[in-house]
Amino acid sequence: MDGVQLHTEEFGDPNGTPILLVMGSMSQGVLWPDAFVGRLVAGGRRVIRYDHRDTGRSSVFDFAARPYTWDDIKDDVLRVMDAYGLESAHLVCHSAGGLLGQYIAVEHPERVRTLTVIGSSPLGGHEGAVIMRALMGEPQPEGSLPPPTPEFVDHFRKVIASPPPASRREQIDRMIEEARVLHGTALPFDEDAERRLQERIFERARDLAAVVNHRLAAAAKPDFEPEGVLHQVKAPTLVIEGTHEPAKSGHGAIIAERIPGARLLMVDGMGHTLPPETHEELAGAILAHTAGPA
């Protein structure tokens, strides 16, 4: 369909209860850890993860010749569901993927059995503008979402001021340092495991630099997020946030407050990543949340 090819992976019983994993901005599907996916499969779920356009093995675009917006990235979620013949599925979404999930739950309630958002911000909160103001050292207007931590801001200011990596090793080292910041400070950071993951991400990318197109897509339609619509979400919703979230601390509580009946789960020690120490609790909560009628 219109030249967009999305790389997907399916795990578990094809007749099992379907869970579609939606990762965040500029992120490949393999950031959903294999061990975590395995726990969901062991719980009887049919699990699908995929690479967003311009990440991993999915289509790469010349943005100047073929621009797109976050509406298109949102609609890609539905493309994946359609490709698997799923009229509906349980959506489990991380970070900016959570914005996509919230929006789809508003626009297409019949397609969302349940919604789980992890480390995300409320739709309509314009979290990107909050981060940009923090990076620029500008004050946040009254009523804005809580800003990221100073450690997060310091790291990304350094990245912005640094020249592009000159080698594969420098690129992977930079990706590891970003992961270290997102990981938070409470749980041990396994640098060797992270290096293996980032090498995997590097090797499977058609064009690693193409992820910047997600930022261009956001700039192409800065009013992507509708405001004041979360009360329309009908899907049972589970909101998950780590107690050491560096980028979106406190945002989960706002989502849970705005979606009727939503439940908030705070995971002790978790930052903005999905480390092994959290898999049992995360998978258990999601399996319980998605245990309704298939």
Short mmCIF file of C-alpha atoms in Angstrom, two decimals:
data_model
loop_
_atom_site.label_atom_id
_atom_site.label_comp_id
_atom_site.label_asym_id
_atom_site.label_seq_id
_atom_site.Cartn_x
_atom_site.Cartn_y
_atom_site.Cartn_z
CA MET A 1 0.00 0.00 0.00
CA ASP A 2 1.54 3.31 -1.27
CA GLY A 3 5.02 1.82 -1.04
CA VAL A 4 5.22 1.61 2.75
CA GLN A 5 6.64 -1.71 3.92
CA LEU A 6 6.71 -2.38 7.65
CA HIS A 7 8.88 -5.15 9.05
CA THR A 8 6.95 -7.19 11.59
CA GLU A 9 7.56 -10.21 13.81
CA GLU A 10 4.92 -12.54 15.26
CA PHE A 11 5.38 -14.76 18.29
CA GLY A 12 3.18 -17.34 19.98
CA ASP A 13 -0.01 -19.13 19.03
CA PRO A 14 -1.61 -17.54 15.93
CA ASN A 15 -4.96 -18.22 17.57
CA GLY A 16 -3.94 -16.62 20.86
CA THR A 17 -5.18 -13.31 22.21
CA PRO A 18 -3.41 -10.65 20.08
CA ILE A 19 -1.12 -8.04 21.60
CA LEU A 20 0.41 -5.44 19.30
CA LEU A 21 3.54 -3.81 20.71
CA VAL A 22 4.06 -0.19 19.59
CA MET A 23 7.49 1.25 20.35
CA GLY A 24 8.38 4.92 20.72
CA SER A 25 9.72 7.53 18.33
CA MET A 26 12.83 6.68 16.30
CA SER A 27 12.87 3.20 17.83
CA GLN A 28 13.01 -0.28 16.33
CA GLY A 29 10.66 -3.01 17.46
CA VAL A 30 13.52 -5.01 18.97
CA LEU A 31 13.59 -2.52 21.83
CA TRP A 32 10.75 -4.68 23.13
CA PRO A 33 13.10 -7.19 24.80
CA ASP A 34 12.94 -10.78 23.59
CA ALA A 35 12.68 -12.06 27.18
CA PHE A 36 9.75 -9.75 27.90
CA VAL A 37 8.00 -10.85 24.71
CA GLY A 38 8.62 -14.45 25.76
CA ARG A 39 6.81 -13.91 29.04
CA LEU A 40 3.76 -12.61 27.18
CA VAL A 41 3.86 -15.58 24.81
CA ALA A 42 4.16 -17.98 27.75
CA GLY A 43 0.96 -16.38 29.07
CA GLY A 44 -0.90 -17.47 25.95
CA ARG A 45 -0.68 -14.25 23.97
CA ARG A 46 -0.10 -13.82 20.25
CA VAL A 47 2.49 -11.03 20.22
CA ILE A 48 3.36 -8.81 17.27
CA ARG A 49 6.08 -6.17 17.21
CA TYR A 50 7.24 -4.06 14.28
CA ASP A 51 9.70 -1.43 13.11
CA HIS A 52 8.25 2.01 12.49
CA ARG A 53 8.83 3.48 9.05
CA ASP A 54 12.37 4.89 8.79
CA THR A 55 13.61 2.52 11.50
CA GLY A 56 15.10 -0.95 11.37
CA ARG A 57 14.09 -3.04 8.38
CA SER A 58 11.01 -1.03 7.45
CA SER A 59 10.80 1.39 4.53
CA VAL A 60 13.23 4.31 4.48
CA PHE A 61 12.13 7.57 2.86
CA ASP A 62 13.72 10.66 1.38
CA PHE A 63 11.74 13.05 3.54
CA ALA A 64 12.26 16.05 1.26
CA ALA A 65 10.80 14.12 -1.66
CA ARG A 66 8.14 12.30 0.31
CA PRO A 67 7.27 14.04 3.57
CA TYR A 68 4.86 12.57 6.09
CA THR A 69 3.45 13.41 9.51
CA TRP A 70 2.77 11.60 12.76
CA ASP A 71 -0.72 10.93 11.44
CA ASP A 72 0.93 8.56 8.97
CA ILE A 73 2.99 6.90 11.70
CA LYS A 74 -0.24 6.49 13.68
CA ASP A 75 -2.00 4.95 10.71
CA ASP A 76 0.88 2.48 10.34
CA VAL A 77 -0.34 0.85 13.57
CA LEU A 78 -3.62 0.09 11.81
CA ARG A 79 -1.72 -1.15 8.73
CA VAL A 80 -0.03 -3.78 10.87
CA MET A 81 -3.35 -4.86 12.37
CA ASP A 82 -4.93 -5.05 8.92
CA ALA A 83 -2.01 -7.09 7.55
CA TYR A 84 -2.59 -9.70 10.25
CA GLY A 85 -6.36 -9.66 9.76
CA LEU A 86 -6.98 -8.23 13.21
CA GLU A 87 -10.22 -6.31 13.59
CA SER A 88 -9.04 -5.44 17.10
CA ALA A 89 -6.10 -6.07 19.41
CA HIS A 90 -4.68 -5.22 22.80
CA LEU A 91 -2.32 -2.28 22.27
CA VAL A 92 0.78 -2.13 24.47
CA CYS A 93 2.69 1.06 23.76
CA HIS A 94 5.91 2.66 24.97
CA SER A 95 6.88 6.35 25.09
CA ALA A 96 5.66 8.16 21.94
CA GLY A 97 4.01 4.90 20.97
CA GLY A 98 1.70 5.64 23.87
CA LEU A 99 0.53 8.82 22.13
CA LEU A 100 -0.30 6.72 19.07
CA GLY A 101 -2.20 4.22 21.20
CA GLN A 102 -4.18 6.93 22.99
CA TYR A 103 -5.08 8.60 19.70
CA ILE A 104 -6.19 5.33 18.09
CA ALA A 105 -8.27 4.52 21.18
CA VAL A 106 -10.06 7.85 20.64
CA GLU A 107 -10.42 7.61 16.84
CA HIS A 108 -11.05 3.88 16.48
CA PRO A 109 -12.39 2.55 19.80
CA GLU A 110 -13.69 -0.60 18.11
CA ARG A 111 -10.12 -1.65 17.28
CA VAL A 112 -8.66 -1.39 20.79
CA ARG A 113 -9.56 -4.19 23.22
CA THR A 114 -7.38 -2.74 25.97
CA LEU A 115 -4.74 -0.04 26.06
CA THR A 116 -1.46 -0.17 27.99
CA VAL A 117 0.87 2.82 27.91
CA ILE A 118 4.36 2.66 29.40
CA GLY A 119 6.60 5.68 30.03
CA SER A 120 4.32 7.89 27.98
CA SER A 121 2.77 11.35 28.06
CA PRO A 122 -0.89 12.34 27.81
CA LEU A 123 -2.24 12.98 24.33
CA GLY A 124 -2.64 16.72 23.96
CA GLY A 125 0.10 17.50 26.48
CA HIS A 126 2.65 18.49 23.81
CA GLU A 127 5.49 16.79 25.63
CA GLY A 128 7.88 17.52 22.75
CA ALA A 129 7.52 21.26 23.35
CA VAL A 130 8.18 20.73 27.06
CA ILE A 131 11.45 18.94 26.31
CA MET A 132 12.49 21.56 23.76
CA ARG A 133 11.92 24.39 26.24
CA ALA A 134 13.94 22.48 28.83
CA LEU A 135 16.82 22.02 26.38
CA MET A 136 16.72 25.71 25.50
CA GLY A 137 16.62 26.75 29.16
CA GLU A 138 13.26 28.46 28.70
CA PRO A 139 10.62 28.61 31.45
CA GLN A 140 7.68 26.24 31.23
CA PRO A 141 4.25 27.90 31.02
CA GLU A 142 1.86 27.31 33.88
CA GLY A 143 0.00 24.06 33.39
CA SER A 144 2.72 22.42 31.29
CA LEU A 145 3.69 18.81 31.83
CA PRO A 146 6.53 18.16 34.30
CA PRO A 147 9.89 18.66 32.54
CA PRO A 148 12.62 16.02 32.18
CA THR A 149 15.34 15.58 34.79
CA PRO A 150 18.49 17.74 34.75
CA GLU A 151 20.53 14.64 33.83
CA PHE A 152 18.35 14.10 30.78
CA VAL A 153 18.63 17.75 29.76
CA ASP A 154 22.40 17.88 30.26
CA HIS A 155 22.95 14.75 28.18
CA PHE A 156 20.93 15.89 25.20
CA ARG A 157 22.41 19.38 25.28
CA LYS A 158 25.83 17.74 24.92
CA VAL A 159 24.56 15.58 22.06
CA ILE A 160 23.17 18.59 20.22
CA ALA A 161 26.48 20.44 20.60
CA SER A 162 28.62 17.46 19.52
CA PRO A 163 29.69 16.62 15.96
CA PRO A 164 28.13 13.54 14.35
CA PRO A 165 29.81 10.23 15.20
CA ALA A 166 32.71 9.53 12.85
CA SER A 167 32.66 5.75 13.08
CA ARG A 168 30.50 2.74 13.87
CA ARG A 169 32.13 2.48 17.31
CA GLU A 170 31.46 6.14 18.11
CA GLN A 171 27.83 5.79 17.01
CA ILE A 172 27.25 2.73 19.17
CA ASP A 173 29.02 4.33 22.14
CA ARG A 174 26.73 7.34 21.82
CA MET A 175 23.65 5.09 21.68
CA ILE A 176 24.83 3.31 24.83
CA GLU A 177 25.27 6.59 26.68
CA GLU A 178 21.78 7.67 25.70
CA ALA A 179 20.43 4.34 26.94
CA ARG A 180 22.30 4.84 30.23
CA VAL A 181 20.56 8.18 30.79
CA LEU A 182 17.15 6.78 29.87
CA HIS A 183 17.73 3.76 32.11
CA GLY A 184 17.68 5.91 35.23
CA THR A 185 19.82 5.65 38.31
CA ALA A 186 18.11 3.05 40.50
CA LEU A 187 18.80 -0.26 38.75
CA PRO A 188 22.21 -1.56 37.63
CA PHE A 189 23.06 -0.67 34.03
CA ASP A 190 24.42 -3.67 32.10
CA GLU A 191 26.73 -2.03 29.58
CA ASP A 192 27.72 -5.30 27.91
CA ALA A 193 24.09 -6.27 27.31
CA GLU A 194 23.33 -2.76 26.09
CA ARG A 195 26.25 -2.89 23.65
CA ARG A 196 24.92 -6.15 22.20
CA LEU A 197 21.49 -4.57 21.78
CA GLN A 198 22.82 -1.41 20.15
CA GLU A 199 25.02 -3.44 17.81
CA ARG A 200 21.91 -5.38 16.82
CA ILE A 201 20.05 -2.12 16.21
CA PHE A 202 22.95 -0.75 14.16
CA GLU A 203 23.27 -3.86 12.01
CA ARG A 204 19.57 -4.30 11.22
CA ALA A 205 18.94 -0.67 10.26
CA ARG A 206 18.58 0.05 6.56
CA ASP A 207 19.69 3.60 7.29
CA LEU A 208 20.34 4.49 10.92
CA ALA A 209 20.25 8.23 10.18
CA ALA A 210 16.72 8.00 8.76
CA VAL A 211 15.21 8.04 12.26
CA VAL A 212 15.56 11.84 12.24
CA ASN A 213 12.61 11.83 9.84
CA HIS A 214 10.36 11.24 12.85
CA ARG A 215 11.39 14.66 14.16
CA LEU A 216 10.74 16.18 10.75
CA ALA A 217 7.33 14.50 10.74
CA ALA A 218 6.54 16.11 14.09
CA ALA A 219 7.60 19.52 12.80
CA ALA A 220 5.53 19.04 9.64
CA LYS A 221 2.35 18.96 11.73
CA PRO A 222 3.01 20.46 15.17
CA ASP A 223 -0.71 20.33 16.03
CA PHE A 224 -0.84 16.54 15.60
CA GLU A 225 -2.09 16.01 19.14
CA PRO A 226 -5.73 16.88 19.82
CA GLU A 227 -6.42 18.32 23.25
CA GLY A 228 -9.16 17.46 25.70
CA VAL A 229 -10.12 14.11 24.16
CA LEU A 230 -8.83 11.49 26.58
CA HIS A 231 -12.19 11.30 28.33
CA GLN A 232 -13.40 9.65 25.11
CA VAL A 233 -11.18 6.58 25.58
CA LYS A 234 -13.43 3.60 26.20
CA ALA A 235 -10.81 0.83 26.27
CA PRO A 236 -9.76 -0.43 29.70
CA THR A 237 -6.45 1.35 30.24
CA LEU A 238 -3.36 0.48 32.23
CA VAL A 239 -0.79 3.23 32.66
CA ILE A 240 2.72 2.20 33.70
CA GLU A 241 5.54 4.51 34.80
CA GLY A 242 8.88 3.91 36.47
CA THR A 243 9.68 5.58 39.76
CA HIS A 244 12.95 6.79 38.18
CA GLU A 245 11.53 7.99 34.86
CA PRO A 246 13.95 10.67 33.53
CA ALA A 247 11.95 12.03 30.60
CA LYS A 248 8.28 11.94 31.53
CA SER A 249 8.13 11.76 35.32
CA GLY A 250 4.60 12.35 36.57
CA HIS A 251 3.06 12.12 33.12
CA GLY A 252 1.56 8.70 33.82
CA ALA A 253 -0.56 10.01 36.66
CA ILE A 254 -1.97 12.68 34.35
CA ILE A 255 -2.93 10.07 31.73
CA ALA A 256 -4.59 7.92 34.38
CA GLU A 257 -6.50 10.93 35.69
CA ARG A 258 -7.81 11.91 32.26
CA ILE A 259 -8.88 8.46 31.00
CA PRO A 260 -12.01 7.21 32.80
CA GLY A 261 -11.31 4.15 34.89
CA ALA A 262 -7.61 3.99 34.02
CA ARG A 263 -5.27 2.33 36.50
CA LEU A 264 -1.76 3.57 37.29
CA LEU A 265 1.06 1.16 38.08
CA MET A 266 4.37 2.57 39.34
CA VAL A 267 7.27 0.18 38.82
CA ASP A 268 9.98 0.57 41.45
CA GLY A 269 13.38 1.48 40.05
CA MET A 270 12.37 1.58 36.39
CA GLY A 271 13.42 4.49 34.21
CA HIS A 272 12.48 4.93 30.56
CA THR A 273 13.75 1.53 29.41
CA LEU A 274 12.57 -2.04 29.98
CA PRO A 275 15.39 -3.77 31.90
CA PRO A 276 15.26 -7.46 32.90
CA GLU A 277 14.52 -6.64 36.54
CA THR A 278 11.12 -5.25 35.49
CA HIS A 279 9.98 -7.97 33.07
CA GLU A 280 8.16 -10.17 35.56
CA GLU A 281 6.13 -7.30 37.00
CA LEU A 282 5.43 -5.69 33.63
CA ALA A 283 4.43 -8.92 31.90
CA GLY A 284 2.30 -10.02 34.86
CA ALA A 285 0.42 -6.74 34.88
CA ILE A 286 -0.14 -6.82 31.12
CA LEU A 287 -1.25 -10.45 31.12
CA ALA A 288 -3.78 -9.67 33.84
CA HIS A 289 -4.95 -6.54 31.99
CA THR A 290 -5.46 -8.43 28.72
CA ALA A 291 -7.11 -11.49 30.27
CA GLY A 292 -10.63 -10.60 29.15
CA PRO A 293 -12.59 -12.30 26.38
CA ALA A 294 -10.47 -13.15 23.32
#
